[in-house]
Amino acid sequence: GSVIVDGAVPESVLRALDALLATLPYAPCRETSGKNDRAYVCDAEGWVSDALERAARAAAPLPAGAVGVPYAHMRFLVYNQAGGGLPPHTDLSRTDGKGRRSSCTFILYLGTAPRGGETVLLDKLVAGPDGVAPRALAAVQPVRGRLLLFPHGCPHLASPVVAEGLPKCILRGEVR
């Protein structure tokens, strides 16, 4: 299963993340990456991971196999153009320096979008032999401070962002 936690981290942490993002360079926007800019960060001091771990552990029960510990390498995704989104996909796991594999993805929403830009969790990745298309299990609206945790193998998509929801900004990473 997946978990949504509203108000997952204090506003002070969200403001610190906003300030951190303002100092980071963006990797070039690629059409294949859903029209989003990406900025990469390693939480070497652990302040982001600590806040996320507290929120994840408070969100019992966690998705199967997760212990709620975020990996230090994270990325900001910033959608500055209407129409930016991602097609159905699953996420890959990561392995830390001790050989432990991640089991879940986290998304921390850094802004609120009144419509558009939802993360849609799907029942399957592609249409089956019967032609039945993937069905939405949940559509998670971007709300500042909302944390979404879901297994890497859960098919999902990012709905296109609309002008009223710009910019859409998330912090994304892995949890073991």
Tab-separated table of N, CA, C and O in Angstrom, residues 18-90:
chain	number	residue	atom	x	y	z
A	18	ASP	N	13.040	25.325	0.436
A	18	ASP	CA	12.885	26.377	-0.574
A	18	ASP	C	14.195	27.152	-0.738
A	18	ASP	O	14.639	27.430	-1.859
A	19	ALA	N	14.799	27.508	0.397
A	19	ALA	CA	16.055	28.271	0.366
A	19	ALA	C	17.178	27.438	-0.249
A	19	ALA	O	17.985	27.960	-1.036
A	20	LEU	N	17.235	26.162	0.091
A	20	LEU	CA	18.257	25.283	-0.485
A	20	LEU	C	18.089	25.193	-1.996
A	20	LEU	O	19.067	25.330	-2.752
A	21	LEU	N	16.874	24.965	-2.459
A	21	LEU	CA	16.622	24.858	-3.890
A	21	LEU	C	17.077	26.118	-4.624
A	21	LEU	O	17.635	26.032	-5.723
A	22	ALA	N	16.868	27.283	-4.013
A	22	ALA	CA	17.253	28.544	-4.653
A	22	ALA	C	18.761	28.648	-4.869
A	22	ALA	O	19.207	29.445	-5.704
A	23	THR	N	19.555	27.851	-4.170
A	23	THR	CA	21.013	27.916	-4.309
A	23	THR	C	21.569	26.866	-5.269
A	23	THR	O	22.757	26.910	-5.594
A	24	LEU	N	20.743	25.919	-5.702
A	24	LEU	CA	21.232	24.792	-6.496
A	24	LEU	C	21.151	25.068	-7.991
A	24	LEU	O	20.179	25.683	-8.460
A	25	PRO	N	22.123	24.576	-8.748
A	25	PRO	CA	22.010	24.654	-10.211
A	25	PRO	C	21.049	23.582	-10.709
A	25	PRO	O	20.893	22.531	-10.084
A	26	TYR	N	20.400	23.861	-11.819
A	26	TYR	CA	19.508	22.886	-12.435
A	26	TYR	C	20.246	22.103	-13.501
A	26	TYR	O	21.055	22.659	-14.250
A	27	ALA	N	19.941	20.810	-13.572
A	27	ALA	CA	20.379	20.023	-14.714
A	27	ALA	C	19.525	20.462	-15.898
A	27	ALA	O	18.382	20.900	-15.713
A	28	PRO	N	20.035	20.372	-17.106
A	28	PRO	CA	19.239	20.806	-18.266
A	28	PRO	C	17.914	20.058	-18.344
A	28	PRO	O	17.852	18.858	-18.078
A	29	CYS	N	16.879	20.780	-18.710
A	29	CYS	CA	15.551	20.190	-18.895
A	29	CYS	C	15.572	19.355	-20.160
A	29	CYS	O	16.006	19.828	-21.204
A	30	ARG	N	15.117	18.112	-20.047
A	30	ARG	CA	15.037	17.225	-21.214
A	30	ARG	C	13.572	16.936	-21.484
A	30	ARG	O	12.791	16.736	-20.563
A	31	GLU	N	13.236	16.901	-22.753
A	31	GLU	CA	11.852	16.583	-23.131
A	31	GLU	C	11.433	15.233	-22.556
A	31	GLU	O	10.312	15.046	-22.130
A	32	THR	N	12.360	14.278	-22.501
A	32	THR	CA	12.026	12.943	-22.011
A	32	THR	C	11.815	12.917	-20.504
A	32	THR	O	11.281	11.956	-19.973
A	33	SER	N	12.224	13.958	-19.793
A	33	SER	CA	12.058	13.964	-18.339
A	33	SER	C	10.770	14.663	-17.907
A	33	SER	O	10.616	15.000	-16.748
A	34	GLY	N	9.851	14.875	-18.831
A	34	GLY	CA	8.553	15.420	-18.465
A	34	GLY	C	8.512	16.932	-18.348
A	34	GLY	O	7.677	17.472	-17.646
A	35	LYS	N	9.400	17.623	-19.061
A	35	LYS	CA	9.441	19.094	-19.031
A	35	LYS	C	9.652	19.618	-17.620
A	35	LYS	O	9.019	20.563	-17.199
A	36	ASN	N	10.526	18.963	-16.884
A	36	ASN	CA	10.836	19.468	-15.556
A	36	ASN	C	12.325	19.726	-15.442
A	36	ASN	O	13.127	19.112	-16.127
A	37	ASP	N	12.654	20.687	-14.612
A	37	ASP	CA	14.043	20.950	-14.270
A	37	ASP	C	14.361	20.138	-13.029
A	37	ASP	O	13.504	19.957	-12.154
A	38	ARG	N	15.595	19.662	-12.946
A	38	ARG	CA	15.995	18.843	-11.803
A	38	ARG	C	17.223	19.443	-11.156
A	38	ARG	O	18.139	19.898	-11.833
A	39	ALA	N	17.214	19.424	-9.838
A	39	ALA	CA	18.370	19.844	-9.044
A	39	ALA	C	18.647	18.725	-8.054
A	39	ALA	O	17.732	18.235	-7.387
A	40	TYR	N	19.895	18.318	-7.980
A	40	TYR	CA	20.273	17.164	-7.169
A	40	TYR	C	20.958	17.628	-5.894
A	40	TYR	O	21.702	18.605	-5.901
A	41	VAL	N	20.690	16.899	-4.812
A	41	VAL	CA	21.247	17.268	-3.516
A	41	VAL	C	21.575	16.002	-2.732
A	41	VAL	O	20.892	14.983	-2.863
A	42	CYS	N	22.637	16.087	-1.950
A	42	CYS	CA	22.968	15.024	-1.004
A	42	CYS	C	22.812	15.619	0.386
A	42	CYS	O	23.471	16.610	0.735
A	43	ASP	N	21.950	15.040	1.160
A	43	ASP	CA	21.661	15.516	2.516
A	43	ASP	C	22.740	15.006	3.477
A	43	ASP	O	22.471	14.200	4.361
A	44	ALA	N	23.960	15.494	3.288
A	44	ALA	CA	25.106	15.024	4.084
A	44	ALA	C	24.943	15.329	5.570
A	44	ALA	O	25.435	14.583	6.417
A	45	GLU	N	24.261	16.411	5.901
A	45	GLU	CA	24.053	16.772	7.307
A	45	GLU	C	22.897	16.008	7.942
A	45	GLU	O	22.782	15.963	9.162
A	46	GLY	N	22.024	15.456	7.122
A	46	GLY	CA	20.933	14.619	7.628
A	46	GLY	C	19.684	15.349	8.089
A	46	GLY	O	18.744	14.707	8.537
A	47	TRP	N	19.606	16.654	7.947
A	47	TRP	CA	18.439	17.370	8.474
A	47	TRP	C	17.172	17.079	7.676
A	47	TRP	O	16.089	16.974	8.250
A	48	VAL	N	17.307	16.901	6.357
A	48	VAL	CA	16.121	16.577	5.553
A	48	VAL	C	15.703	15.134	5.848
A	48	VAL	O	14.528	14.862	6.104
A	49	SER	N	16.671	14.225	5.834
A	49	SER	CA	16.369	12.815	6.098
A	49	SER	C	15.736	12.629	7.467
A	49	SER	O	14.791	11.842	7.618
A	50	ASP	N	16.243	13.342	8.475
A	50	ASP	CA	15.670	13.231	9.825
A	50	ASP	C	14.203	13.638	9.839
A	50	ASP	O	13.360	12.951	10.429
A	51	ALA	N	13.890	14.766	9.190
A	51	ALA	CA	12.502	15.243	9.164
A	51	ALA	C	11.607	14.263	8.416
A	51	ALA	O	10.487	13.956	8.855
A	52	LEU	N	12.099	13.732	7.291
A	52	LEU	CA	11.302	12.777	6.521
A	52	LEU	C	11.143	11.455	7.258
A	52	LEU	O	10.069	10.842	7.225
A	53	GLU	N	12.195	11.014	7.932
A	53	GLU	CA	12.103	9.757	8.684
A	53	GLU	C	11.086	9.872	9.811
A	53	GLU	O	10.279	8.964	10.038
A	54	ARG	N	11.093	11.009	10.518
A	54	ARG	CA	10.100	11.206	11.585
A	54	ARG	C	8.687	11.144	11.004
A	54	ARG	O	7.791	10.516	11.579
A	55	ALA	N	8.488	11.811	9.864
A	55	ALA	CA	7.159	11.814	9.241
A	55	ALA	C	6.767	10.418	8.773
A	55	ALA	O	5.625	9.981	8.978
A	56	ALA	N	7.716	9.698	8.158
A	56	ALA	CA	7.411	8.356	7.645
A	56	ALA	C	7.063	7.401	8.777
A	56	ALA	O	6.107	6.631	8.685
A	57	ARG	N	7.818	7.459	9.849
A	57	ARG	CA	7.562	6.534	10.968
A	57	ARG	C	6.259	6.863	11.690
A	57	ARG	O	5.644	5.982	12.285
A	58	ALA	N	5.854	8.127	11.621
A	58	ALA	CA	4.578	8.513	12.232
A	58	ALA	C	3.398	8.068	11.374
A	58	ALA	O	2.266	8.068	11.830
A	59	ALA	N	3.688	7.669	10.138
A	59	ALA	CA	2.641	7.322	9.180
A	59	ALA	C	2.367	5.826	9.169
A	59	ALA	O	2.161	5.239	8.126
A	60	ALA	N	2.376	5.211	10.321
A	60	ALA	CA	2.167	3.762	10.375
A	60	ALA	C	0.776	3.432	9.851
A	60	ALA	O	-0.162	4.172	10.097
A	61	PRO	N	0.594	2.334	9.141
A	61	PRO	CA	1.665	1.434	8.723
A	61	PRO	C	2.330	1.943	7.450
A	61	PRO	O	1.691	2.543	6.590
A	62	LEU	N	3.605	1.680	7.329
A	62	LEU	CA	4.357	2.023	6.128
A	62	LEU	C	4.073	1.003	5.038
A	62	LEU	O	3.626	-0.110	5.321
A	63	PRO	N	4.367	1.369	3.785
A	63	PRO	CA	4.225	0.373	2.724
A	63	PRO	C	5.064	-0.871	3.040
A	63	PRO	O	6.103	-0.780	3.713
A	64	ALA	N	4.625	-2.014	2.569
A	64	ALA	CA	5.288	-3.286	2.858
A	64	ALA	C	6.778	-3.216	2.559
A	64	ALA	O	7.190	-2.720	1.515
A	65	GLY	N	7.588	-3.672	3.491
A	65	GLY	CA	9.028	-3.736	3.310
A	65	GLY	C	9.780	-2.477	3.678
A	65	GLY	O	11.003	-2.469	3.730
A	66	ALA	N	9.091	-1.394	3.934
A	66	ALA	CA	9.759	-0.126	4.224
A	66	ALA	C	10.015	0.021	5.718
A	66	ALA	O	9.190	-0.365	6.536
A	67	VAL	N	11.178	0.582	6.056
A	67	VAL	CA	11.462	0.889	7.452
A	67	VAL	C	11.428	2.398	7.695
A	67	VAL	O	11.541	2.847	8.821
A	68	GLY	N	11.298	3.176	6.616
A	68	GLY	CA	11.104	4.611	6.767
A	68	GLY	C	12.364	5.446	6.789
A	68	GLY	O	12.323	6.596	7.200
A	69	VAL	N	13.491	4.906	6.331
A	69	VAL	CA	14.745	5.658	6.345
A	69	VAL	C	15.044	6.181	4.935
A	69	VAL	O	15.325	5.382	4.031
A	70	PRO	N	15.007	7.492	4.729
A	70	PRO	CA	15.304	8.046	3.402
A	70	PRO	C	16.796	7.980	3.077
A	70	PRO	O	17.642	8.058	3.964
A	71	TYR	N	17.106	7.827	1.815
A	71	TYR	CA	18.483	7.885	1.344
A	71	TYR	C	18.903	9.350	1.250
A	71	TYR	O	18.078	10.237	1.028
A	72	ALA	N	20.185	9.597	1.390
A	72	ALA	CA	20.697	10.972	1.408
A	72	ALA	C	20.625	11.651	0.043
A	72	ALA	O	20.485	12.874	-0.030
A	73	HIS	N	20.725	10.878	-1.041
A	73	HIS	CA	20.684	11.482	-2.383
A	73	HIS	C	19.233	11.682	-2.802
A	73	HIS	O	18.454	10.725	-2.855
A	74	MET	N	18.898	12.942	-3.070
A	74	MET	CA	17.526	13.329	-3.398
A	74	MET	C	17.561	14.270	-4.588
A	74	MET	O	18.609	14.772	-4.956
A	75	ARG	N	16.398	14.535	-5.158
A	75	ARG	CA	16.319	15.482	-6.255
A	75	ARG	C	15.050	16.299	-6.171
A	75	ARG	O	14.002	15.799	-5.783
A	76	PHE	N	15.226	17.556	-6.518
A	76	PHE	CA	14.094	18.451	-6.673
A	76	PHE	C	13.644	18.356	-8.128
A	76	PHE	O	14.479	18.359	-9.034
A	77	LEU	N	12.353	18.265	-8.352
A	77	LEU	CA	11.785	18.356	-9.693
A	77	LEU	C	10.907	19.592	-9.708
A	77	LEU	O	10.028	19.747	-8.847
A	78	VAL	N	11.183	20.466	-10.665
A	78	VAL	CA	10.447	21.724	-10.763
A	78	VAL	C	9.835	21.802	-12.157
A	78	VAL	O	10.547	21.783	-13.165
A	79	TYR	N	8.516	21.866	-12.188
A	79	TYR	CA	7.771	22.004	-13.441
A	79	TYR	C	7.407	23.473	-13.596
A	79	TYR	O	6.596	24.000	-12.842
A	80	ASN	N	8.025	24.141	-14.576
A	80	ASN	CA	7.773	25.566	-14.805
A	80	ASN	C	6.913	25.816	-16.034
A	80	ASN	O	6.608	26.959	-16.335
A	81	GLN	N	6.546	24.754	-16.754
A	81	GLN	CA	5.769	24.889	-17.980
A	81	GLN	C	4.462	24.124	-17.866
A	81	GLN	O	4.468	22.974	-17.392
A	82	ALA	N	3.383	24.737	-18.303
A	82	ALA	CA	2.119	24.005	-18.369
A	82	ALA	C	2.304	22.824	-19.306
A	82	ALA	O	3.032	22.909	-20.295
A	83	GLY	N	1.678	21.725	-18.975
A	83	GLY	CA	1.771	20.520	-19.794
A	83	GLY	C	2.833	19.548	-19.328
A	83	GLY	O	2.870	18.410	-19.783
A	84	GLY	N	3.706	19.965	-18.414
A	84	GLY	CA	4.738	19.066	-17.909
A	84	GLY	C	4.130	17.967	-17.066
A	84	GLY	O	3.233	18.200	-16.261
A	85	GLY	N	4.597	16.770	-17.259
A	85	GLY	CA	4.114	15.617	-16.513
A	85	GLY	C	4.975	14.424	-16.885
A	85	GLY	O	5.986	14.568	-17.575
A	86	LEU	N	4.604	13.249	-16.443
A	86	LEU	CA	5.332	12.025	-16.778
A	86	LEU	C	4.338	10.929	-17.119
A	86	LEU	O	3.302	10.790	-16.454
A	87	PRO	N	4.631	10.113	-18.137
A	87	PRO	CA	3.737	9.012	-18.498
A	87	PRO	C	3.807	7.899	-17.456
A	87	PRO	O	4.674	7.921	-16.564
A	88	PRO	N	2.941	6.908	-17.559
A	88	PRO	CA	2.977	5.791	-16.608
A	88	PRO	C	4.360	5.136	-16.565
A	88	PRO	O	4.981	4.901	-17.604
A	89	HIS	N	4.808	4.857	-15.342
A	89	HIS	CA	6.121	4.244	-15.132
A	89	HIS	C	6.194	3.680	-13.725
A	89	HIS	O	5.310	3.922	-12.904
A	90	THR	N	7.237	2.926	-13.466
A	90	THR	CA	7.569	2.508	-12.106
A	90	THR	C	8.953	3.060	-11.801
A	90	THR	O	9.694	3.452	-12.707
